Amino acid sequence: MDIPRGKEVGRRRTIRRVAFGVIALIAIGAVTYGLTKLKPAAPTVELATVWPDTVKRGPMLRQVRGLGTLVSENPVWIQANFDGRVDKIMHRPGETLHANDVLIVLTNPDMELAATDLEWQVKAAEATYRDLNVQLKTKQLQQKSTTEQTHSDYTQAKLTADRDEQLTKLGLKSELETKLSVAKAQELLNSYDLSKQQLDISGESIQAQLDASKVAIEKLRAAYELKKKQVEQLTIRAGVDGTLIQLGTATQPLEEGQRVAPGGILAKVAEPSKLKATLKIPETQVKDVTIGQEASIDTRNGIIPGHVMRIDPAATNGTFDVDVKLDGALPPGARPDLSVDGTVDIEKLADVVYVGRPVIGQSGQKISLFKIDPDGKGATRTTVTLGRASVNTIEIVDGLKVGDRVILSDMSQWDTQNRIRLN
């Protein structure tokens, strides 16, 4: 039986199309699978934006760094001796002072009134002393006059008695009259002796009364001088040549019109020639700092050599205060509270493999760094073991060798990449 030619051709075309479709689907699937197995291309990083360094071998100076300030070794804290109100502030922090410069003027009306009252009491006591001196001397003169009169009367009575005795011996005067004359003379002699004693005693009495009055005056004068000095102490002076660091306290600055209590802090004055540096060293690094280690203090206007003189035993906000005594001359502009940057020399390592200190990584840690290819066109992540650290360098224990170049800058954005291209 004959099959029509047109139908056969159509069937073959259909089979061919289906076969081509299946082959195309298989090819697409294979290509897709192959693409999924390909590794992503390494990202490109501009070489100019990274910080590379070369691993070296040789001596390395271990240092620790800390920010700090220049402070006075022996600051003078000025306190209020008495209660008072701040009337005037003559100087402000940062100004240079001389020892006798008036810094603050306090007022205390009660003390001033008491001083004035004592001054008038002294004047009144002195006037009383002068009046008493006049009265006592007048009495003494009266007593002296009485004594002299008594002596004159006695002399006359003695002469009369002597005359009567002679007349009695001649029979010209009765014995009774003579006895009366002698008795009167003796009576006046006794009166004269008593008057002399009273005159002597009056001199001693006058001196005693005047001395007592003088003591009362001196007592009042001493009280007045003390009160006067206390009033003078309301005028606060610097006391030393130096720089005014602060008025009041850090939490309560001193202002005009403010009331201050006895013992309250009024000001802090520092001698600019006696300064030390106080550095704040992180507690992770202070374990290697010891007394006597050499240090360098950068004042931004010169570097001053020094040595560690004290380490604070307690940490504050994650840092320890380390005091450095300055061994060199102070540069121009050095003053208390000046911000400085200091480094302390920990030890000198003679022969180690080291590189610049990366942005991340501490002493003894294992970190990953990108090691630059010899041709400089790419970098591969490498695990590196770090050793002893300094301010700008760190020891390489394992993972790198001398001559290797690594990237030290922050590469955290490429944490998911093990390789990068450098452009």
Short mmCIF file of C-alpha atoms in Angstrom, two decimals:
data_model
loop_
_atom_site.label_atom_id
_atom_site.label_comp_id
_atom_site.label_asym_id
_atom_site.label_seq_id
_atom_site.Cartn_x
_atom_site.Cartn_y
_atom_site.Cartn_z
CA MET A 1 0.00 0.00 0.00
CA ASP A 2 1.48 3.35 -0.87
CA ILE A 3 1.93 6.05 1.93
CA PRO A 4 1.44 9.60 0.86
CA ARG A 5 4.86 11.43 0.57
CA GLY A 6 3.69 14.67 2.23
CA LYS A 7 2.75 13.03 5.55
CA GLU A 8 6.11 11.22 5.88
CA VAL A 9 8.07 14.42 5.41
CA GLY A 10 6.01 16.22 8.05
CA ARG A 11 6.56 13.46 10.61
CA ARG A 12 10.30 13.52 10.09
CA ARG A 13 10.43 17.29 10.57
CA THR A 14 8.58 17.01 13.86
CA ILE A 15 10.95 14.35 15.17
CA ARG A 16 13.93 16.46 14.12
CA ARG A 17 12.60 19.57 15.89
CA VAL A 18 11.93 17.64 19.10
CA ALA A 19 15.46 16.20 19.00
CA PHE A 20 17.00 19.63 18.48
CA GLY A 21 14.95 21.03 21.40
CA VAL A 22 16.07 18.27 23.75
CA ILE A 23 19.71 18.75 22.72
CA ALA A 24 19.39 22.52 23.29
CA LEU A 25 17.92 22.01 26.76
CA ILE A 26 20.72 19.60 27.66
CA ALA A 27 23.34 22.07 26.40
CA ILE A 28 21.83 24.98 28.34
CA GLY A 29 21.74 22.89 31.52
CA ALA A 30 25.34 21.82 31.07
CA VAL A 31 26.48 25.42 30.51
CA THR A 32 24.54 26.61 33.54
CA TYR A 33 26.04 23.89 35.71
CA GLY A 34 29.51 24.75 34.51
CA LEU A 35 29.02 28.41 35.27
CA THR A 36 27.94 27.62 38.84
CA LYS A 37 31.18 25.75 39.33
CA LEU A 38 33.35 28.71 38.27
CA LYS A 39 35.01 30.78 41.08
CA PRO A 40 34.02 34.46 41.26
CA ALA A 41 36.53 36.91 39.89
CA ALA A 42 38.82 38.56 42.52
CA PRO A 43 37.77 42.14 43.36
CA THR A 44 40.01 44.98 42.27
CA VAL A 45 41.57 47.36 44.81
CA GLU A 46 43.46 50.53 43.99
CA LEU A 47 47.04 50.15 45.21
CA ALA A 48 47.18 53.85 46.05
CA THR A 49 44.40 53.41 48.62
CA VAL A 50 46.16 50.77 50.73
CA TRP A 51 49.13 50.94 53.08
CA PRO A 52 51.78 48.38 52.18
CA ASP A 53 54.99 47.56 54.06
CA THR A 54 57.91 45.19 53.69
CA VAL A 55 58.93 42.59 56.27
CA LYS A 56 62.42 43.36 57.61
CA ARG A 57 64.95 41.80 59.94
CA GLY A 58 67.08 43.70 62.44
CA PRO A 59 66.91 45.63 65.71
CA MET A 60 63.52 46.81 66.95
CA LEU A 61 62.80 49.26 69.78
CA ARG A 62 59.71 48.34 71.75
CA GLN A 63 57.74 51.35 72.90
CA VAL A 64 54.32 52.18 74.29
CA ARG A 65 52.58 55.45 73.58
CA GLY A 66 50.11 57.51 75.50
CA LEU A 67 48.47 60.90 75.29
CA GLY A 68 48.70 63.14 78.31
CA THR A 69 49.28 66.62 79.70
CA LEU A 70 51.99 68.60 81.41
CA VAL A 71 51.16 69.08 85.09
CA SER A 72 52.89 70.86 87.94
CA GLU A 73 54.98 68.69 90.24
CA ASN A 74 53.92 70.70 93.30
CA PRO A 75 50.85 72.81 92.52
CA VAL A 76 49.79 75.41 95.07
CA TRP A 77 46.17 75.02 96.15
CA ILE A 78 44.82 78.28 97.55
CA GLN A 79 42.05 77.85 100.11
CA ALA A 80 39.70 80.25 101.85
CA ASN A 81 40.67 80.74 105.49
CA PHE A 82 37.36 82.36 106.40
CA ASP A 83 33.80 82.57 105.24
CA GLY A 84 33.30 85.30 102.65
CA ARG A 85 31.78 86.46 99.40
CA VAL A 86 33.79 86.79 96.20
CA ASP A 87 33.86 90.52 95.50
CA LYS A 88 36.44 90.69 92.70
CA ILE A 89 38.43 88.24 90.58
CA MET A 90 41.57 90.00 89.41
CA HIS A 91 43.06 87.26 87.17
CA ARG A 92 41.79 84.41 85.01
CA PRO A 93 43.20 80.92 84.27
CA GLY A 94 46.20 80.95 81.97
CA GLU A 95 47.61 84.26 83.22
CA THR A 96 51.13 84.51 84.64
CA LEU A 97 51.26 85.61 88.27
CA HIS A 98 53.85 86.96 90.70
CA ALA A 99 53.85 85.94 94.33
CA ASN A 100 52.41 89.24 95.60
CA ASP A 101 49.77 89.67 92.90
CA VAL A 102 46.21 90.04 94.19
CA LEU A 103 44.20 87.16 92.81
CA ILE A 104 40.80 87.36 94.51
CA VAL A 105 39.16 89.86 96.86
CA LEU A 106 36.69 88.45 99.40
CA THR A 107 34.42 90.45 101.69
CA ASN A 108 33.12 89.60 105.15
CA PRO A 109 31.21 92.52 106.79
CA ASP A 110 31.14 90.84 110.20
CA MET A 111 34.93 90.48 110.31
CA GLU A 112 35.46 94.03 109.09
CA LEU A 113 33.03 95.38 111.72
CA ALA A 114 34.75 93.33 114.44
CA ALA A 115 38.15 94.72 113.38
CA THR A 116 36.85 98.29 113.50
CA ASP A 117 35.26 97.69 116.92
CA LEU A 118 38.55 96.32 118.31
CA GLU A 119 40.44 99.30 116.87
CA TRP A 120 38.19 101.70 118.80
CA GLN A 121 38.49 99.58 121.93
CA VAL A 122 42.29 99.89 121.72
CA LYS A 123 42.02 103.67 121.34
CA ALA A 124 39.62 103.87 124.31
CA ALA A 125 41.92 101.73 126.46
CA GLU A 126 44.90 103.92 125.57
CA ALA A 127 42.93 107.03 126.55
CA THR A 128 41.93 105.37 129.84
CA TYR A 129 45.60 104.53 130.47
CA ARG A 130 46.65 108.13 129.98
CA ASP A 131 43.89 109.37 132.32
CA LEU A 132 44.80 106.79 134.96
CA ASN A 133 48.47 107.77 134.70
CA VAL A 134 47.59 111.42 135.33
CA GLN A 135 45.32 110.59 138.29
CA LEU A 136 47.87 108.31 139.94
CA LYS A 137 50.71 110.78 139.49
CA THR A 138 48.53 113.53 140.98
CA LYS A 139 47.86 111.36 144.04
CA GLN A 140 51.55 110.57 144.26
CA LEU A 141 52.41 114.29 144.22
CA GLN A 142 49.84 114.92 146.95
CA GLN A 143 51.37 112.15 149.05
CA LYS A 144 54.84 113.56 148.44
CA SER A 145 53.66 117.00 149.55
CA THR A 146 52.15 115.55 152.70
CA THR A 147 55.38 113.68 153.46
CA GLU A 148 57.50 116.77 152.97
CA GLN A 149 55.16 118.82 155.18
CA THR A 150 55.33 116.17 157.89
CA HIS A 151 59.11 116.17 157.66
CA SER A 152 59.15 119.95 158.03
CA ASP A 153 56.87 119.80 161.07
CA TYR A 154 59.05 117.09 162.63
CA THR A 155 62.17 119.17 162.07
CA GLN A 156 60.66 122.16 163.80
CA ALA A 157 59.35 120.00 166.67
CA LYS A 158 62.78 118.39 167.11
CA LEU A 159 64.45 121.76 167.30
CA THR A 160 61.88 122.92 169.91
CA ALA A 161 62.41 119.76 171.96
CA ASP A 162 66.18 120.17 171.88
CA ARG A 163 65.84 123.80 172.97
CA ASP A 164 63.49 122.91 175.83
CA GLU A 165 65.89 120.23 177.07
CA GLN A 166 68.71 122.77 177.23
CA LEU A 167 66.49 125.26 179.04
CA THR A 168 65.39 122.58 181.47
CA LYS A 169 69.00 121.80 182.30
CA LEU A 170 69.53 125.51 183.01
CA GLY A 171 66.37 125.60 185.13
CA LEU A 172 64.68 127.96 182.76
CA LYS A 173 62.00 125.52 181.53
CA SER A 174 59.88 123.15 183.44
CA GLU A 175 60.54 119.48 182.98
CA LEU A 176 56.89 118.82 182.05
CA GLU A 177 56.94 121.30 179.19
CA THR A 178 60.15 119.73 177.91
CA LYS A 179 58.63 116.26 178.01
CA LEU A 180 55.65 117.55 176.00
CA SER A 181 57.99 119.01 173.35
CA VAL A 182 59.94 115.79 173.08
CA ALA A 183 56.72 113.74 172.79
CA LYS A 184 55.42 115.98 170.02
CA ALA A 185 58.68 115.66 168.11
CA GLN A 186 58.54 111.89 168.42
CA GLU A 187 54.95 111.86 167.21
CA LEU A 188 55.84 113.88 164.14
CA LEU A 189 58.79 111.58 163.48
CA ASN A 190 56.48 108.60 163.48
CA SER A 191 54.08 110.43 161.16
CA TYR A 192 56.98 111.25 158.83
CA ASP A 193 58.14 107.60 158.71
CA LEU A 194 54.59 106.45 157.97
CA SER A 195 54.18 109.09 155.29
CA LYS A 196 57.47 108.00 153.66
CA GLN A 197 56.25 104.39 153.59
CA GLN A 198 52.97 105.47 152.03
CA LEU A 199 54.92 107.45 149.41
CA ASP A 200 57.07 104.44 148.54
CA ILE A 201 54.06 102.14 148.39
CA SER A 202 52.15 104.61 146.24
CA GLY A 203 54.95 104.45 143.65
CA GLU A 204 54.70 100.66 143.52
CA SER A 205 50.89 100.83 143.40
CA ILE A 206 50.98 103.32 140.55
CA GLN A 207 53.35 101.12 138.56
CA ALA A 208 51.21 98.03 139.21
CA GLN A 209 48.02 99.78 138.10
CA LEU A 210 49.71 101.18 135.00
CA ASP A 211 51.15 97.75 134.15
CA ALA A 212 47.71 96.17 134.48
CA SER A 213 46.28 98.83 132.20
CA LYS A 214 49.09 98.22 129.70
CA VAL A 215 48.36 94.47 129.71
CA ALA A 216 44.70 95.17 128.95
CA ILE A 217 45.75 97.46 126.11
CA GLU A 218 48.20 94.91 124.68
CA LYS A 219 45.54 92.23 124.86
CA LEU A 220 43.10 94.40 122.93
CA ARG A 221 45.85 95.42 120.49
CA ALA A 222 46.76 91.76 119.88
CA ALA A 223 43.10 90.92 119.24
CA TYR A 224 42.87 93.87 116.88
CA GLU A 225 46.06 92.92 115.00
CA LEU A 226 44.81 89.34 114.65
CA LYS A 227 41.44 90.48 113.36
CA LYS A 228 43.18 92.97 111.07
CA LYS A 229 45.35 90.20 109.60
CA GLN A 230 42.26 88.05 109.13
CA VAL A 231 40.60 90.88 107.22
CA GLU A 232 43.78 91.28 105.15
CA GLN A 233 43.64 87.56 104.38
CA LEU A 234 40.34 88.19 102.62
CA THR A 235 42.57 89.67 99.89
CA ILE A 236 43.91 86.49 98.29
CA ARG A 237 47.40 86.63 96.78
CA ALA A 238 49.12 84.13 94.48
CA GLY A 239 51.83 83.26 97.00
CA VAL A 240 54.26 81.96 94.32
CA ASP A 241 55.42 82.95 90.87
CA GLY A 242 53.56 80.77 88.41
CA THR A 243 50.59 80.27 86.13
CA LEU A 244 46.97 80.34 87.28
CA ILE A 245 45.57 76.91 86.35
CA GLN A 246 42.01 77.13 87.61
CA LEU A 247 39.60 79.13 89.76
CA GLY A 248 37.53 77.06 92.16
CA THR A 249 37.27 73.37 91.32
CA ALA A 250 36.73 71.48 88.10
CA THR A 251 33.11 70.83 89.05
CA GLN A 252 32.40 74.28 90.53
CA PRO A 253 34.32 77.18 88.96
CA LEU A 254 34.66 80.32 91.07
CA GLU A 255 32.55 83.33 90.08
CA GLU A 256 32.07 86.84 91.48
CA GLY A 257 29.28 87.04 94.04
CA GLN A 258 29.74 83.41 95.06
CA ARG A 259 29.84 82.53 98.76
CA VAL A 260 32.83 80.47 99.91
CA ALA A 261 33.21 78.52 103.13
CA PRO A 262 36.39 78.14 105.21
CA GLY A 263 38.64 75.54 103.58
CA GLY A 264 37.00 75.92 100.16
CA ILE A 265 39.28 75.74 97.10
CA LEU A 266 39.72 79.16 95.53
CA ALA A 267 42.46 78.62 92.95
CA LYS A 268 45.29 76.42 91.73
CA VAL A 269 48.65 77.97 90.81
CA ALA A 270 51.49 76.01 89.22
CA GLU A 271 55.14 76.89 88.85
CA PRO A 272 55.91 76.54 85.11
CA SER A 273 59.53 75.61 85.76
CA LYS A 274 58.56 72.50 87.74
CA LEU A 275 56.48 70.37 85.40
CA LYS A 276 56.04 66.67 84.77
CA ALA A 277 54.12 64.75 82.11
CA THR A 278 51.22 62.48 83.00
CA LEU A 279 50.54 59.95 80.25
CA LYS A 280 47.51 57.68 79.95
CA ILE A 281 48.77 54.21 78.96
CA PRO A 282 46.23 51.47 78.01
CA GLU A 283 46.03 48.76 80.65
CA THR A 284 46.89 46.13 78.01
CA GLN A 285 50.31 47.77 77.58
CA VAL A 286 51.15 49.16 81.00
CA LYS A 287 52.28 45.72 82.25
CA ASP A 288 55.62 46.26 80.51
CA VAL A 289 56.20 49.76 81.96
CA THR A 290 58.52 50.02 84.96
CA ILE A 291 59.97 52.82 87.07
CA GLY A 292 63.09 54.37 85.57
CA GLN A 293 62.44 53.53 81.91
CA GLU A 294 63.43 56.22 79.42
CA ALA A 295 60.67 58.25 77.81
CA SER A 296 60.22 61.04 75.28
CA ILE A 297 57.60 63.78 75.56
CA ASP A 298 56.49 65.55 72.39
CA THR A 299 55.10 69.03 73.14
CA ARG A 300 54.53 69.83 69.43
CA ASN A 301 57.23 72.46 69.91
CA GLY A 302 60.08 70.16 70.86
CA ILE A 303 60.79 66.74 72.35
CA ILE A 304 61.85 66.51 76.00
CA PRO A 305 63.71 63.43 77.34
CA GLY A 306 62.54 61.99 80.63
CA HIS A 307 62.06 58.84 82.66
CA VAL A 308 59.15 57.08 84.35
CA MET A 309 58.84 58.19 87.98
CA ARG A 310 55.43 56.83 89.03
CA ILE A 311 52.75 54.40 87.84
CA ASP A 312 49.22 54.75 89.18
CA PRO A 313 48.21 51.50 90.87
CA ALA A 314 44.59 51.68 89.66
CA ALA A 315 43.12 52.02 86.18
CA THR A 316 40.66 54.72 85.18
CA ASN A 317 38.49 54.16 82.11
CA GLY A 318 40.84 51.47 80.82
CA THR A 319 44.08 53.46 81.23
CA PHE A 320 46.78 53.91 83.85
CA ASP A 321 48.32 57.29 84.68
CA VAL A 322 52.10 57.16 84.23
CA ASP A 323 54.11 60.15 85.49
CA VAL A 324 57.26 61.06 83.56
CA LYS A 325 59.90 63.30 85.11
CA LEU A 326 61.31 65.70 82.53
CA ASP A 327 65.12 65.57 82.31
CA GLY A 328 65.56 68.20 79.60
CA ALA A 329 64.89 71.91 79.29
CA LEU A 330 61.33 72.99 78.64
CA PRO A 331 60.72 74.36 75.13
CA PRO A 332 59.06 77.75 74.60
CA GLY A 333 55.33 77.60 75.23
CA ALA A 334 55.50 74.72 77.71
CA ARG A 335 52.93 75.31 80.44
CA PRO A 336 50.67 73.34 82.78
CA ASP A 337 47.76 71.47 81.14
CA LEU A 338 49.48 71.50 77.73
CA SER A 339 48.50 68.39 75.74
CA VAL A 340 51.48 66.17 74.91
CA ASP A 341 52.23 62.86 73.24
CA GLY A 342 54.65 60.56 75.05
CA THR A 343 56.45 57.29 74.34
CA VAL A 344 58.12 55.00 76.85
CA ASP A 345 61.03 52.76 75.77
CA ILE A 346 60.27 49.21 76.96
CA GLU A 347 63.20 47.20 75.55
CA LYS A 348 65.61 47.05 72.62
CA LEU A 349 65.37 43.81 70.59
CA ALA A 350 68.64 43.05 68.79
CA ASP A 351 67.59 40.76 65.89
CA VAL A 352 63.94 40.09 65.04
CA VAL A 353 61.71 39.81 61.99
CA TYR A 354 59.27 42.69 62.05
CA VAL A 355 56.93 44.79 59.98
CA GLY A 356 54.92 47.97 60.43
CA ARG A 357 52.08 47.58 62.87
CA PRO A 358 48.80 46.68 61.09
CA VAL A 359 45.54 48.43 61.86
CA ILE A 360 44.21 45.32 63.58
CA GLY A 361 46.03 42.78 65.71
CA GLN A 362 47.68 42.73 69.12
CA SER A 363 50.78 41.08 70.50
CA GLY A 364 50.51 37.28 70.51
CA GLN A 365 47.50 37.09 68.17
CA LYS A 366 46.99 35.28 64.88
CA ILE A 367 45.59 37.51 62.17
CA SER A 368 45.19 37.39 58.41
CA LEU A 369 46.97 39.86 56.15
CA PHE A 370 47.01 40.22 52.37
CA LYS A 371 50.48 39.34 51.08
CA ILE A 372 51.28 41.13 47.84
CA ASP A 373 52.39 39.00 44.89
CA PRO A 374 55.95 39.50 43.63
CA ASP A 375 54.62 41.18 40.48
CA GLY A 376 52.52 43.55 42.59
CA LYS A 377 49.31 42.82 40.65
CA GLY A 378 47.50 40.84 43.30
CA ALA A 379 47.47 39.85 46.97
CA THR A 380 46.54 36.65 48.80
CA ARG A 381 45.20 36.34 52.33
CA THR A 382 47.84 34.83 54.64
CA THR A 383 47.62 33.82 58.31
CA VAL A 384 50.30 35.58 60.38
CA THR A 385 51.31 35.02 64.01
CA LEU A 386 52.31 38.24 65.77
CA GLY A 387 54.89 38.56 68.55
CA ARG A 388 56.07 41.47 70.65
CA ALA A 389 54.61 44.83 69.67
CA SER A 390 55.86 48.40 69.66
CA VAL A 391 54.18 51.70 68.77
CA ASN A 392 54.77 51.50 65.01
CA THR A 393 56.20 48.00 64.49
CA ILE A 394 55.41 44.44 65.53
CA GLU A 395 57.37 41.19 65.56
CA ILE A 396 56.48 38.44 63.04
CA VAL A 397 56.63 34.97 64.60
CA ASP A 398 55.22 32.92 61.72
CA GLY A 399 53.51 33.30 58.35
CA LEU A 400 55.84 35.79 56.65
CA LYS A 401 59.52 35.98 55.73
CA VAL A 402 61.96 38.81 55.18
CA GLY A 403 61.19 40.68 51.97
CA ASP A 404 57.47 39.85 51.85
CA ARG A 405 55.19 42.80 51.24
CA VAL A 406 51.88 42.96 53.09
CA ILE A 407 48.96 45.34 53.33
CA LEU A 408 48.66 46.90 56.81
CA SER A 409 45.61 49.10 56.26
CA ASP A 410 42.03 48.14 57.16
CA MET A 411 40.82 45.47 54.73
CA SER A 412 37.71 44.44 56.67
CA GLN A 413 35.48 45.12 53.66
CA TRP A 414 37.26 42.22 51.90
CA ASP A 415 36.84 39.74 54.77
CA THR A 416 34.97 37.34 52.49
CA GLN A 417 37.74 37.39 49.86
CA ASN A 418 40.92 35.33 49.96
CA ARG A 419 42.45 37.15 47.03
CA ILE A 420 42.31 40.63 45.54
CA ARG A 421 43.65 42.27 42.43
CA LEU A 422 45.74 45.43 42.74
CA ASN A 423 45.36 48.09 40.13
#
